[in-house]
Amino acid sequence: MTRREERRRLLGTDVIEAIHARVAEAPALPEDAIADVRRILTRPAGRTTAEPTEDQTAA
């Protein structure tokens, strides 16, 4: 059973349809908000690589 099928079994078709209806009513996010979320999810610490620790720099 797929995750989708499992959710449908647990929640029921009526609940799934209500969720879809509420999502459809929500306003679209502005492009700058989408860009911010993408940046946060891809670089949560604001950097692309880990900075060396003191132990790594002393070695």
mmCIF file with all atom_site columns, N, CA, C and O in Angstrom:
data_model
loop_
_atom_site.group_PDB
_atom_site.id
_atom_site.type_symbol
_atom_site.label_atom_id
_atom_site.label_alt_id
_atom_site.label_comp_id
_atom_site.label_asym_id
_atom_site.label_entity_id
_atom_site.label_seq_id
_atom_site.pdbx_PDB_ins_code
_atom_site.Cartn_x
_atom_site.Cartn_y
_atom_site.Cartn_z
_atom_site.occupancy
_atom_site.B_iso_or_equiv
_atom_site.pdbx_formal_charge
_atom_site.auth_seq_id
_atom_site.auth_comp_id
_atom_site.auth_asym_id
_atom_site.auth_atom_id
_atom_site.pdbx_PDB_model_num
ATOM 1   N N  . MET A 1 1  ? 0.846   -1.178 0.000  1.00 0.00 ? 1  MET A N  1
ATOM 2   C CA . MET A 1 1  ? 0.000   0.000  0.000  1.00 0.00 ? 1  MET A CA 1
ATOM 3   C C  . MET A 1 1  ? 0.895   1.246  0.000  1.00 0.00 ? 1  MET A C  1
ATOM 4   O O  . MET A 1 1  ? 1.840   1.342  0.783  1.00 0.00 ? 1  MET A O  1
ATOM 5   N N  . THR A 1 2  ? 0.620   2.177  -0.882 1.00 0.00 ? 2  THR A N  1
ATOM 6   C CA . THR A 1 2  ? 1.417   3.403  -0.966 1.00 0.00 ? 2  THR A CA 1
ATOM 7   C C  . THR A 1 2  ? 1.058   4.342  0.180  1.00 0.00 ? 2  THR A C  1
ATOM 8   O O  . THR A 1 2  ? 0.036   4.170  0.849  1.00 0.00 ? 2  THR A O  1
ATOM 9   N N  . ARG A 1 3  ? 1.895   5.334  0.393  1.00 0.00 ? 3  ARG A N  1
ATOM 10  C CA . ARG A 1 3  ? 1.621   6.330  1.434  1.00 0.00 ? 3  ARG A CA 1
ATOM 11  C C  . ARG A 1 3  ? 0.320   7.062  1.157  1.00 0.00 ? 3  ARG A C  1
ATOM 12  O O  . ARG A 1 3  ? -0.450  7.348  2.060  1.00 0.00 ? 3  ARG A O  1
ATOM 13  N N  . ARG A 1 4  ? 0.096   7.363  -0.096 1.00 0.00 ? 4  ARG A N  1
ATOM 14  C CA . ARG A 1 4  ? -1.138  8.055  -0.480 1.00 0.00 ? 4  ARG A CA 1
ATOM 15  C C  . ARG A 1 4  ? -2.364  7.208  -0.142 1.00 0.00 ? 4  ARG A C  1
ATOM 16  O O  . ARG A 1 4  ? -3.343  7.696  0.409  1.00 0.00 ? 4  ARG A O  1
ATOM 17  N N  . GLU A 1 5  ? -2.279  5.944  -0.474 1.00 0.00 ? 5  GLU A N  1
ATOM 18  C CA . GLU A 1 5  ? -3.390  5.036  -0.171 1.00 0.00 ? 5  GLU A CA 1
ATOM 19  C C  . GLU A 1 5  ? -3.596  4.896  1.338  1.00 0.00 ? 5  GLU A C  1
ATOM 20  O O  . GLU A 1 5  ? -4.734  4.862  1.823  1.00 0.00 ? 5  GLU A O  1
ATOM 21  N N  . GLU A 1 6  ? -2.497  4.838  2.065  1.00 0.00 ? 6  GLU A N  1
ATOM 22  C CA . GLU A 1 6  ? -2.575  4.738  3.523  1.00 0.00 ? 6  GLU A CA 1
ATOM 23  C C  . GLU A 1 6  ? -3.229  5.974  4.131  1.00 0.00 ? 6  GLU A C  1
ATOM 24  O O  . GLU A 1 6  ? -4.080  5.881  5.010  1.00 0.00 ? 6  GLU A O  1
ATOM 25  N N  . ARG A 1 7  ? -2.829  7.160  3.659  1.00 0.00 ? 7  ARG A N  1
ATOM 26  C CA . ARG A 1 7  ? -3.449  8.403  4.152  1.00 0.00 ? 7  ARG A CA 1
ATOM 27  C C  . ARG A 1 7  ? -4.939  8.427  3.855  1.00 0.00 ? 7  ARG A C  1
ATOM 28  O O  . ARG A 1 7  ? -5.747  8.801  4.693  1.00 0.00 ? 7  ARG A O  1
ATOM 29  N N  . ARG A 1 8  ? -5.295  8.031  2.644  1.00 0.00 ? 8  ARG A N  1
ATOM 30  C CA . ARG A 1 8  ? -6.714  8.018  2.267  1.00 0.00 ? 8  ARG A CA 1
ATOM 31  C C  . ARG A 1 8  ? -7.496  7.040  3.143  1.00 0.00 ? 8  ARG A C  1
ATOM 32  O O  . ARG A 1 8  ? -8.605  7.324  3.577  1.00 0.00 ? 8  ARG A O  1
ATOM 33  N N  . ARG A 1 9  ? -6.892  5.902  3.440  1.00 0.00 ? 9  ARG A N  1
ATOM 34  C CA . ARG A 1 9  ? -7.552  4.925  4.294  1.00 0.00 ? 9  ARG A CA 1
ATOM 35  C C  . ARG A 1 9  ? -7.742  5.475  5.706  1.00 0.00 ? 9  ARG A C  1
ATOM 36  O O  . ARG A 1 9  ? -8.795  5.309  6.313  1.00 0.00 ? 9  ARG A O  1
ATOM 37  N N  . LEU A 1 10 ? -6.711  6.163  6.221  1.00 0.00 ? 10 LEU A N  1
ATOM 38  C CA . LEU A 1 10 ? -6.783  6.699  7.578  1.00 0.00 ? 10 LEU A CA 1
ATOM 39  C C  . LEU A 1 10 ? -7.719  7.903  7.693  1.00 0.00 ? 10 LEU A C  1
ATOM 40  O O  . LEU A 1 10 ? -8.485  8.016  8.648  1.00 0.00 ? 10 LEU A O  1
ATOM 41  N N  . LEU A 1 11 ? -7.642  8.818  6.733  1.00 0.00 ? 11 LEU A N  1
ATOM 42  C CA . LEU A 1 11 ? -8.406  10.060 6.811  1.00 0.00 ? 11 LEU A CA 1
ATOM 43  C C  . LEU A 1 11 ? -9.793  9.962  6.200  1.00 0.00 ? 11 LEU A C  1
ATOM 44  O O  . LEU A 1 11 ? -10.722 10.631 6.652  1.00 0.00 ? 11 LEU A O  1
ATOM 45  N N  . GLY A 1 12 ? -9.903  9.210  5.148  1.00 0.00 ? 12 GLY A N  1
ATOM 46  C CA . GLY A 1 12 ? -11.170 9.112  4.436  1.00 0.00 ? 12 GLY A CA 1
ATOM 47  C C  . GLY A 1 12 ? -11.219 10.107 3.289  1.00 0.00 ? 12 GLY A C  1
ATOM 48  O O  . GLY A 1 12 ? -10.572 11.158 3.311  1.00 0.00 ? 12 GLY A O  1
ATOM 49  N N  . THR A 1 13 ? -12.023 9.784  2.303  1.00 0.00 ? 13 THR A N  1
ATOM 50  C CA . THR A 1 13 ? -12.119 10.605 1.097  1.00 0.00 ? 13 THR A CA 1
ATOM 51  C C  . THR A 1 13 ? -12.665 11.996 1.396  1.00 0.00 ? 13 THR A C  1
ATOM 52  O O  . THR A 1 13 ? -12.181 12.990 0.850  1.00 0.00 ? 13 THR A O  1
ATOM 53  N N  . ASP A 1 14 ? -13.648 12.112 2.301  1.00 0.00 ? 14 ASP A N  1
ATOM 54  C CA . ASP A 1 14 ? -14.237 13.417 2.612  1.00 0.00 ? 14 ASP A CA 1
ATOM 55  C C  . ASP A 1 14 ? -13.213 14.379 3.204  1.00 0.00 ? 14 ASP A C  1
ATOM 56  O O  . ASP A 1 14 ? -13.165 15.553 2.845  1.00 0.00 ? 14 ASP A O  1
ATOM 57  N N  . VAL A 1 15 ? -12.384 13.882 4.103  1.00 0.00 ? 15 VAL A N  1
ATOM 58  C CA . VAL A 1 15 ? -11.357 14.732 4.723  1.00 0.00 ? 15 VAL A CA 1
ATOM 59  C C  . VAL A 1 15 ? -10.331 15.152 3.686  1.00 0.00 ? 15 VAL A C  1
ATOM 60  O O  . VAL A 1 15 ? -9.927  16.315 3.633  1.00 0.00 ? 15 VAL A O  1
ATOM 61  N N  . ILE A 1 16 ? -9.910  14.227 2.847  1.00 0.00 ? 16 ILE A N  1
ATOM 62  C CA . ILE A 1 16 ? -8.940  14.542 1.792  1.00 0.00 ? 16 ILE A CA 1
ATOM 63  C C  . ILE A 1 16 ? -9.506  15.626 0.870  1.00 0.00 ? 16 ILE A C  1
ATOM 64  O O  . ILE A 1 16 ? -8.817  16.592 0.532  1.00 0.00 ? 16 ILE A O  1
ATOM 65  N N  . GLU A 1 17 ? -10.750 15.490 0.480  1.00 0.00 ? 17 GLU A N  1
ATOM 66  C CA . GLU A 1 17 ? -11.379 16.485 -0.400 1.00 0.00 ? 17 GLU A CA 1
ATOM 67  C C  . GLU A 1 17 ? -11.493 17.838 0.292  1.00 0.00 ? 17 GLU A C  1
ATOM 68  O O  . GLU A 1 17 ? -11.283 18.884 -0.333 1.00 0.00 ? 17 GLU A O  1
ATOM 69  N N  . ALA A 1 18 ? -11.784 17.854 1.591  1.00 0.00 ? 18 ALA A N  1
ATOM 70  C CA . ALA A 1 18 ? -11.860 19.111 2.341  1.00 0.00 ? 18 ALA A CA 1
ATOM 71  C C  . ALA A 1 18 ? -10.493 19.785 2.404  1.00 0.00 ? 18 ALA A C  1
ATOM 72  O O  . ALA A 1 18 ? -10.377 21.009 2.268  1.00 0.00 ? 18 ALA A O  1
ATOM 73  N N  . ILE A 1 19 ? -9.452  19.010 2.586  1.00 0.00 ? 19 ILE A N  1
ATOM 74  C CA . ILE A 1 19 ? -8.088  19.553 2.605  1.00 0.00 ? 19 ILE A CA 1
ATOM 75  C C  . ILE A 1 19 ? -7.753  20.165 1.252  1.00 0.00 ? 19 ILE A C  1
ATOM 76  O O  . ILE A 1 19 ? -7.237  21.282 1.177  1.00 0.00 ? 19 ILE A O  1
ATOM 77  N N  . HIS A 1 20 ? -8.058  19.461 0.185  1.00 0.00 ? 20 HIS A N  1
ATOM 78  C CA . HIS A 1 20 ? -7.785  19.968 -1.165 1.00 0.00 ? 20 HIS A CA 1
ATOM 79  C C  . HIS A 1 20 ? -8.549  21.271 -1.418 1.00 0.00 ? 20 HIS A C  1
ATOM 80  O O  . HIS A 1 20 ? -8.016  22.205 -2.023 1.00 0.00 ? 20 HIS A O  1
ATOM 81  N N  . ALA A 1 21 ? -9.788  21.344 -0.944 1.00 0.00 ? 21 ALA A N  1
ATOM 82  C CA . ALA A 1 21 ? -10.594 22.557 -1.132 1.00 0.00 ? 21 ALA A CA 1
ATOM 83  C C  . ALA A 1 21 ? -9.983  23.738 -0.377 1.00 0.00 ? 21 ALA A C  1
ATOM 84  O O  . ALA A 1 21 ? -9.903  24.853 -0.904 1.00 0.00 ? 21 ALA A O  1
ATOM 85  N N  . ARG A 1 22 ? -9.524  23.515 0.846  1.00 0.00 ? 22 ARG A N  1
ATOM 86  C CA . ARG A 1 22 ? -8.918  24.605 1.626  1.00 0.00 ? 22 ARG A CA 1
ATOM 87  C C  . ARG A 1 22 ? -7.607  25.073 1.004  1.00 0.00 ? 22 ARG A C  1
ATOM 88  O O  . ARG A 1 22 ? -7.312  26.261 0.972  1.00 0.00 ? 22 ARG A O  1
ATOM 89  N N  . VAL A 1 23 ? -6.821  24.148 0.506  1.00 0.00 ? 23 VAL A N  1
ATOM 90  C CA . VAL A 1 23 ? -5.556  24.514 -0.145 1.00 0.00 ? 23 VAL A CA 1
ATOM 91  C C  . VAL A 1 23 ? -5.836  25.339 -1.401 1.00 0.00 ? 23 VAL A C  1
ATOM 92  O O  . VAL A 1 23 ? -5.153  26.326 -1.674 1.00 0.00 ? 23 VAL A O  1
ATOM 93  N N  . ALA A 1 24 ? -6.864  24.963 -2.152 1.00 0.00 ? 24 ALA A N  1
ATOM 94  C CA . ALA A 1 24 ? -7.209  25.690 -3.377 1.00 0.00 ? 24 ALA A CA 1
ATOM 95  C C  . ALA A 1 24 ? -7.649  27.118 -3.073 1.00 0.00 ? 24 ALA A C  1
ATOM 96  O O  . ALA A 1 24 ? -7.445  28.027 -3.879 1.00 0.00 ? 24 ALA A O  1
ATOM 97  N N  . GLU A 1 25 ? -8.230  27.359 -1.894 1.00 0.00 ? 25 GLU A N  1
ATOM 98  C CA . GLU A 1 25 ? -8.686  28.691 -1.510 1.00 0.00 ? 25 GLU A CA 1
ATOM 99  C C  . GLU A 1 25 ? -7.542  29.601 -1.053 1.00 0.00 ? 25 GLU A C  1
ATOM 100 O O  . GLU A 1 25 ? -7.698  30.821 -1.027 1.00 0.00 ? 25 GLU A O  1
ATOM 101 N N  . ALA A 1 26 ? -6.440  29.033 -0.664 1.00 0.00 ? 26 ALA A N  1
ATOM 102 C CA . ALA A 1 26 ? -5.332  29.821 -0.129 1.00 0.00 ? 26 ALA A CA 1
ATOM 103 C C  . ALA A 1 26 ? -4.725  30.698 -1.215 1.00 0.00 ? 26 ALA A C  1
ATOM 104 O O  . ALA A 1 26 ? -4.583  30.272 -2.369 1.00 0.00 ? 26 ALA A O  1
ATOM 105 N N  . PRO A 1 27 ? -4.353  31.929 -0.847 1.00 0.00 ? 27 PRO A N  1
ATOM 106 C CA . PRO A 1 27 ? -3.707  32.799 -1.845 1.00 0.00 ? 27 PRO A CA 1
ATOM 107 C C  . PRO A 1 27 ? -2.309  32.291 -2.187 1.00 0.00 ? 27 PRO A C  1
ATOM 108 O O  . PRO A 1 27 ? -1.664  31.628 -1.381 1.00 0.00 ? 27 PRO A O  1
ATOM 109 N N  . ALA A 1 28 ? -1.884  32.606 -3.382 1.00 0.00 ? 28 ALA A N  1
ATOM 110 C CA . ALA A 1 28 ? -0.539  32.217 -3.814 1.00 0.00 ? 28 ALA A CA 1
ATOM 111 C C  . ALA A 1 28 ? 0.500   33.043 -3.059 1.00 0.00 ? 28 ALA A C  1
ATOM 112 O O  . ALA A 1 28 ? 0.275   34.210 -2.732 1.00 0.00 ? 28 ALA A O  1
ATOM 113 N N  . LEU A 1 29 ? 1.632   32.433 -2.777 1.00 0.00 ? 29 LEU A N  1
ATOM 114 C CA . LEU A 1 29 ? 2.718   33.152 -2.116 1.00 0.00 ? 29 LEU A CA 1
ATOM 115 C C  . LEU A 1 29 ? 3.411   34.073 -3.108 1.00 0.00 ? 29 LEU A C  1
ATOM 116 O O  . LEU A 1 29 ? 3.571   33.718 -4.276 1.00 0.00 ? 29 LEU A O  1
ATOM 117 N N  . PRO A 1 30 ? 3.867   35.228 -2.639 1.00 0.00 ? 30 PRO A N  1
ATOM 118 C CA . PRO A 1 30 ? 4.662   36.095 -3.514 1.00 0.00 ? 30 PRO A CA 1
ATOM 119 C C  . PRO A 1 30 ? 5.988   35.425 -3.872 1.00 0.00 ? 30 PRO A C  1
ATOM 120 O O  . PRO A 1 30 ? 6.511   34.613 -3.108 1.00 0.00 ? 30 PRO A O  1
ATOM 121 N N  . GLU A 1 31 ? 6.508   35.762 -5.020 1.00 0.00 ? 31 GLU A N  1
ATOM 122 C CA . GLU A 1 31 ? 7.756   35.147 -5.493 1.00 0.00 ? 31 GLU A CA 1
ATOM 123 C C  . GLU A 1 31 ? 8.912   35.348 -4.520 1.00 0.00 ? 31 GLU A C  1
ATOM 124 O O  . GLU A 1 31 ? 9.742   34.459 -4.350 1.00 0.00 ? 31 GLU A O  1
ATOM 125 N N  . ASP A 1 32 ? 8.992   36.511 -3.851 1.00 0.00 ? 32 ASP A N  1
ATOM 126 C CA . ASP A 1 32 ? 10.102  36.733 -2.920 1.00 0.00 ? 32 ASP A CA 1
ATOM 127 C C  . ASP A 1 32 ? 10.002  35.800 -1.711 1.00 0.00 ? 32 ASP A C  1
ATOM 128 O O  . ASP A 1 32 ? 11.018  35.338 -1.198 1.00 0.00 ? 32 ASP A O  1
ATOM 129 N N  . ALA A 1 33 ? 8.793   35.481 -1.276 1.00 0.00 ? 33 ALA A N  1
ATOM 130 C CA . ALA A 1 33 ? 8.624   34.530 -0.170 1.00 0.00 ? 33 ALA A CA 1
ATOM 131 C C  . ALA A 1 33 ? 9.048   33.132 -0.606 1.00 0.00 ? 33 ALA A C  1
ATOM 132 O O  . ALA A 1 33 ? 9.694   32.405 0.161  1.00 0.00 ? 33 ALA A O  1
ATOM 133 N N  . ILE A 1 34 ? 8.698   32.754 -1.804 1.00 0.00 ? 34 ILE A N  1
ATOM 134 C CA . ILE A 1 34 ? 9.097   31.442 -2.328 1.00 0.00 ? 34 ILE A CA 1
ATOM 135 C C  . ILE A 1 34 ? 10.614  31.362 -2.431 1.00 0.00 ? 34 ILE A C  1
ATOM 136 O O  . ILE A 1 34 ? 11.224  30.365 -2.044 1.00 0.00 ? 34 ILE A O  1
ATOM 137 N N  . ALA A 1 35 ? 11.239  32.426 -2.895 1.00 0.00 ? 35 ALA A N  1
ATOM 138 C CA . ALA A 1 35 ? 12.703  32.451 -3.003 1.00 0.00 ? 35 ALA A CA 1
ATOM 139 C C  . ALA A 1 35 ? 13.343  32.337 -1.621 1.00 0.00 ? 35 ALA A C  1
ATOM 140 O O  . ALA A 1 35 ? 14.343  31.624 -1.447 1.00 0.00 ? 35 ALA A O  1
ATOM 141 N N  . ASP A 1 36 ? 12.769  33.023 -0.618 1.00 0.00 ? 36 ASP A N  1
ATOM 142 C CA . ASP A 1 36 ? 13.303  32.930 0.739  1.00 0.00 ? 36 ASP A CA 1
ATOM 143 C C  . ASP A 1 36 ? 13.199  31.516 1.282  1.00 0.00 ? 36 ASP A C  1
ATOM 144 O O  . ASP A 1 36 ? 14.142  31.006 1.891  1.00 0.00 ? 36 ASP A O  1
ATOM 145 N N  . VAL A 1 37 ? 12.070  30.873 1.083  1.00 0.00 ? 37 VAL A N  1
ATOM 146 C CA . VAL A 1 37 ? 11.883  29.507 1.570  1.00 0.00 ? 37 VAL A CA 1
ATOM 147 C C  . VAL A 1 37 ? 12.863  28.559 0.876  1.00 0.00 ? 37 VAL A C  1
ATOM 148 O O  . VAL A 1 37 ? 13.490  27.722 1.528  1.00 0.00 ? 37 VAL A O  1
ATOM 149 N N  . ARG A 1 38 ? 13.034  28.718 -0.420 1.00 0.00 ? 38 ARG A N  1
ATOM 150 C CA . ARG A 1 38 ? 13.997  27.862 -1.139 1.00 0.00 ? 38 ARG A CA 1
ATOM 151 C C  . ARG A 1 38 ? 15.405  28.056 -0.599 1.00 0.00 ? 38 ARG A C  1
ATOM 152 O O  . ARG A 1 38 ? 16.146  27.098 -0.392 1.00 0.00 ? 38 ARG A O  1
ATOM 153 N N  . ARG A 1 39 ? 15.789  29.306 -0.350 1.00 0.00 ? 39 ARG A N  1
ATOM 154 C CA . ARG A 1 39 ? 17.123  29.592 0.179  1.00 0.00 ? 39 ARG A CA 1
ATOM 155 C C  . ARG A 1 39 ? 17.299  28.974 1.558  1.00 0.00 ? 39 ARG A C  1
ATOM 156 O O  . ARG A 1 39 ? 18.313  28.332 1.844  1.00 0.00 ? 39 ARG A O  1
ATOM 157 N N  . ILE A 1 40 ? 16.297  29.098 2.401  1.00 0.00 ? 40 ILE A N  1
ATOM 158 C CA . ILE A 1 40 ? 16.385  28.549 3.750  1.00 0.00 ? 40 ILE A CA 1
ATOM 159 C C  . ILE A 1 40 ? 16.479  27.031 3.718  1.00 0.00 ? 40 ILE A C  1
ATOM 160 O O  . ILE A 1 40 ? 17.276  26.434 4.443  1.00 0.00 ? 40 ILE A O  1
ATOM 161 N N  . LEU A 1 41 ? 15.697  26.399 2.869  1.00 0.00 ? 41 LEU A N  1
ATOM 162 C CA . LEU A 1 41 ? 15.707  24.936 2.824  1.00 0.00 ? 41 LEU A CA 1
ATOM 163 C C  . LEU A 1 41 ? 16.975  24.381 2.189  1.00 0.00 ? 41 LEU A C  1
ATOM 164 O O  . LEU A 1 41 ? 17.412  23.283 2.532  1.00 0.00 ? 41 LEU A O  1
ATOM 165 N N  . THR A 1 42 ? 17.580  25.115 1.275  1.00 0.00 ? 42 THR A N  1
ATOM 166 C CA . THR A 1 42 ? 18.795  24.609 0.638  1.00 0.00 ? 42 THR A CA 1
ATOM 167 C C  . THR A 1 42 ? 20.053  24.999 1.399  1.00 0.00 ? 42 THR A C  1
ATOM 168 O O  . THR A 1 42 ? 21.045  24.298 1.333  1.00 0.00 ? 42 THR A O  1
ATOM 169 N N  . ARG A 1 43 ? 20.012  26.126 2.120  1.00 0.00 ? 43 ARG A N  1
ATOM 170 C CA . ARG A 1 43 ? 21.165  26.570 2.906  1.00 0.00 ? 43 ARG A CA 1
ATOM 171 C C  . ARG A 1 43 ? 20.672  27.076 4.266  1.00 0.00 ? 43 ARG A C  1
ATOM 172 O O  . ARG A 1 43 ? 20.707  28.268 4.543  1.00 0.00 ? 43 ARG A O  1
ATOM 173 N N  . PRO A 1 44 ? 20.223  26.188 5.143  1.00 0.00 ? 44 PRO A N  1
ATOM 174 C CA . PRO A 1 44 ? 19.600  26.618 6.389  1.00 0.00 ? 44 PRO A CA 1
ATOM 175 C C  . PRO A 1 44 ? 20.514  27.443 7.293  1.00 0.00 ? 44 PRO A C  1
ATOM 176 O O  . PRO A 1 44 ? 20.037  28.273 8.042  1.00 0.00 ? 44 PRO A O  1
ATOM 177 N N  . ALA A 1 45 ? 21.811  27.256 7.222  1.00 0.00 ? 45 ALA A N  1
ATOM 178 C CA . ALA A 1 45 ? 22.724  28.025 8.066  1.00 0.00 ? 45 ALA A CA 1
ATOM 179 C C  . ALA A 1 45 ? 23.264  29.258 7.345  1.00 0.00 ? 45 ALA A C  1
ATOM 180 O O  . ALA A 1 45 ? 24.113  29.967 7.871  1.00 0.00 ? 45 ALA A O  1
ATOM 181 N N  . GLY A 1 46 ? 22.780  29.516 6.145  1.00 0.00 ? 46 GLY A N  1
ATOM 182 C CA . GLY A 1 46 ? 23.236  30.682 5.409  1.00 0.00 ? 46 GLY A CA 1
ATOM 183 C C  . GLY A 1 46 ? 24.562  30.495 4.705  1.00 0.00 ? 46 GLY A C  1
ATOM 184 O O  . GLY A 1 46 ? 25.163  31.440 4.238  1.00 0.00 ? 46 GLY A O  1
ATOM 185 N N  . ARG A 1 47 ? 25.040  29.279 4.648  1.00 0.00 ? 47 ARG A N  1
ATOM 186 C CA . ARG A 1 47 ? 26.307  28.999 3.952  1.00 0.00 ? 47 ARG A CA 1
ATOM 187 C C  . ARG A 1 47 ? 26.169  27.690 3.207  1.00 0.00 ? 47 ARG A C  1
ATOM 188 O O  . ARG A 1 47 ? 25.321  26.873 3.524  1.00 0.00 ? 47 ARG A O  1
ATOM 189 N N  . THR A 1 48 ? 27.029  27.496 2.236  1.00 0.00 ? 48 THR A N  1
ATOM 190 C CA . THR A 1 48 ? 26.912  26.287 1.414  1.00 0.00 ? 48 THR A CA 1
ATOM 191 C C  . THR A 1 48 ? 27.778  25.148 1.915  1.00 0.00 ? 48 THR A C  1
ATOM 192 O O  . THR A 1 48 ? 27.521  24.002 1.626  1.00 0.00 ? 48 THR A O  1
ATOM 193 N N  . THR A 1 49 ? 28.840  25.444 2.668  1.00 0.00 ? 49 THR A N  1
ATOM 194 C CA . THR A 1 49 ? 29.693  24.385 3.205  1.00 0.00 ? 49 THR A CA 1
ATOM 195 C C  . THR A 1 49 ? 29.898  24.618 4.687  1.00 0.00 ? 49 THR A C  1
ATOM 196 O O  . THR A 1 49 ? 29.804  25.738 5.181  1.00 0.00 ? 49 THR A O  1
ATOM 197 N N  . ALA A 1 50 ? 30.209  23.573 5.384  1.00 0.00 ? 50 ALA A N  1
ATOM 198 C CA . ALA A 1 50 ? 30.457  23.677 6.816  1.00 0.00 ? 50 ALA A CA 1
ATOM 199 C C  . ALA A 1 50 ? 31.795  24.379 7.053  1.00 0.00 ? 50 ALA A C  1
ATOM 200 O O  . ALA A 1 50 ? 32.782  24.135 6.366  1.00 0.00 ? 50 ALA A O  1
ATOM 201 N N  . GLU A 1 51 ? 31.796  25.257 8.032  1.00 0.00 ? 51 GLU A N  1
ATOM 202 C CA . GLU A 1 51 ? 33.045  25.928 8.402  1.00 0.00 ? 51 GLU A CA 1
ATOM 203 C C  . GLU A 1 51 ? 33.863  24.973 9.270  1.00 0.00 ? 51 GLU A C  1
ATOM 204 O O  . GLU A 1 51 ? 33.299  24.226 10.056 1.00 0.00 ? 51 GLU A O  1
ATOM 205 N N  . PRO A 1 52 ? 35.193  24.977 9.132  1.00 0.00 ? 52 PRO A N  1
ATOM 206 C CA . PRO A 1 52 ? 36.009  24.059 9.924  1.00 0.00 ? 52 PRO A CA 1
ATOM 207 C C  . PRO A 1 52 ? 35.922  24.386 11.411 1.00 0.00 ? 52 PRO A C  1
ATOM 208 O O  . PRO A 1 52 ? 35.825  25.544 11.802 1.00 0.00 ? 52 PRO A O  1
ATOM 209 N N  . THR A 1 53 ? 35.970  23.345 12.239 1.00 0.00 ? 53 THR A N  1
ATOM 210 C CA . THR A 1 53 ? 35.977  23.528 13.684 1.00 0.00 ? 53 THR A CA 1
ATOM 211 C C  . THR A 1 53 ? 37.404  23.847 14.136 1.00 0.00 ? 53 THR A C  1
ATOM 212 O O  . THR A 1 53 ? 38.364  23.743 13.356 1.00 0.00 ? 53 THR A O  1
ATOM 213 N N  . GLU A 1 54 ? 37.573  24.207 15.410 1.00 0.00 ? 54 GLU A N  1
ATOM 214 C CA . GLU A 1 54 ? 38.906  24.501 15.926 1.00 0.00 ? 54 GLU A CA 1
ATOM 215 C C  . GLU A 1 54 ? 39.825  23.289 15.798 1.00 0.00 ? 54 GLU A C  1
ATOM 216 O O  . GLU A 1 54 ? 40.992  23.420 15.485 1.00 0.00 ? 54 GLU A O  1
ATOM 217 N N  . ASP A 1 55 ? 39.278  22.107 16.062 1.00 0.00 ? 55 ASP A N  1
ATOM 218 C CA . ASP A 1 55 ? 40.071  20.875 15.961 1.00 0.00 ? 55 ASP A CA 1
ATOM 219 C C  . ASP A 1 55 ? 40.576  20.669 14.538 1.00 0.00 ? 55 ASP A C  1
ATOM 220 O O  . ASP A 1 55 ? 41.711  20.252 14.337 1.00 0.00 ? 55 ASP A O  1
ATOM 221 N N  . GLN A 1 56 ? 39.754  20.968 13.560 1.00 0.00 ? 56 GLN A N  1
ATOM 222 C CA . GLN A 1 56 ? 40.148  20.776 12.165 1.00 0.00 ? 56 GLN A CA 1
ATOM 223 C C  . GLN A 1 56 ? 41.199  21.782 11.736 1.00 0.00 ? 56 GLN A C  1
ATOM 224 O O  . GLN A 1 56 ? 42.093  21.460 10.965 1.00 0.00 ? 56 GLN A O  1
ATOM 225 N N  . THR A 1 57 ? 41.113  23.008 12.218 1.00 0.00 ? 57 THR A N  1
ATOM 226 C CA . THR A 1 57 ? 42.093  24.022 11.817 1.00 0.00 ? 57 THR A CA 1
ATOM 227 C C  . THR A 1 57 ? 43.418  23.848 12.540 1.00 0.00 ? 57 THR A C  1
ATOM 228 O O  . THR A 1 57 ? 44.461  24.233 12.030 1.00 0.00 ? 57 THR A O  1
ATOM 229 N N  . ALA A 1 58 ? 43.391  23.259 13.746 1.00 0.00 ? 58 ALA A N  1
ATOM 230 C CA . ALA A 1 58 ? 44.626  23.055 14.513 1.00 0.00 ? 58 ALA A CA 1
ATOM 231 C C  . ALA A 1 58 ? 45.422  21.869 13.996 1.00 0.00 ? 58 ALA A C  1
ATOM 232 O O  . ALA A 1 58 ? 46.615  21.773 14.228 1.00 0.00 ? 58 ALA A O  1
ATOM 233 N N  . ALA A 1 59 ? 44.784  20.990 13.285 1.00 0.00 ? 59 ALA A N  1
ATOM 234 C CA . ALA A 1 59 ? 45.463  19.759 12.845 1.00 0.00 ? 59 ALA A CA 1
ATOM 235 C C  . ALA A 1 59 ? 46.393  19.992 11.703 1.00 0.00 ? 59 ALA A C  1
ATOM 236 O O  . ALA A 1 59 ? 46.571  20.875 11.030 1.00 0.00 ? 59 ALA A O  1
#
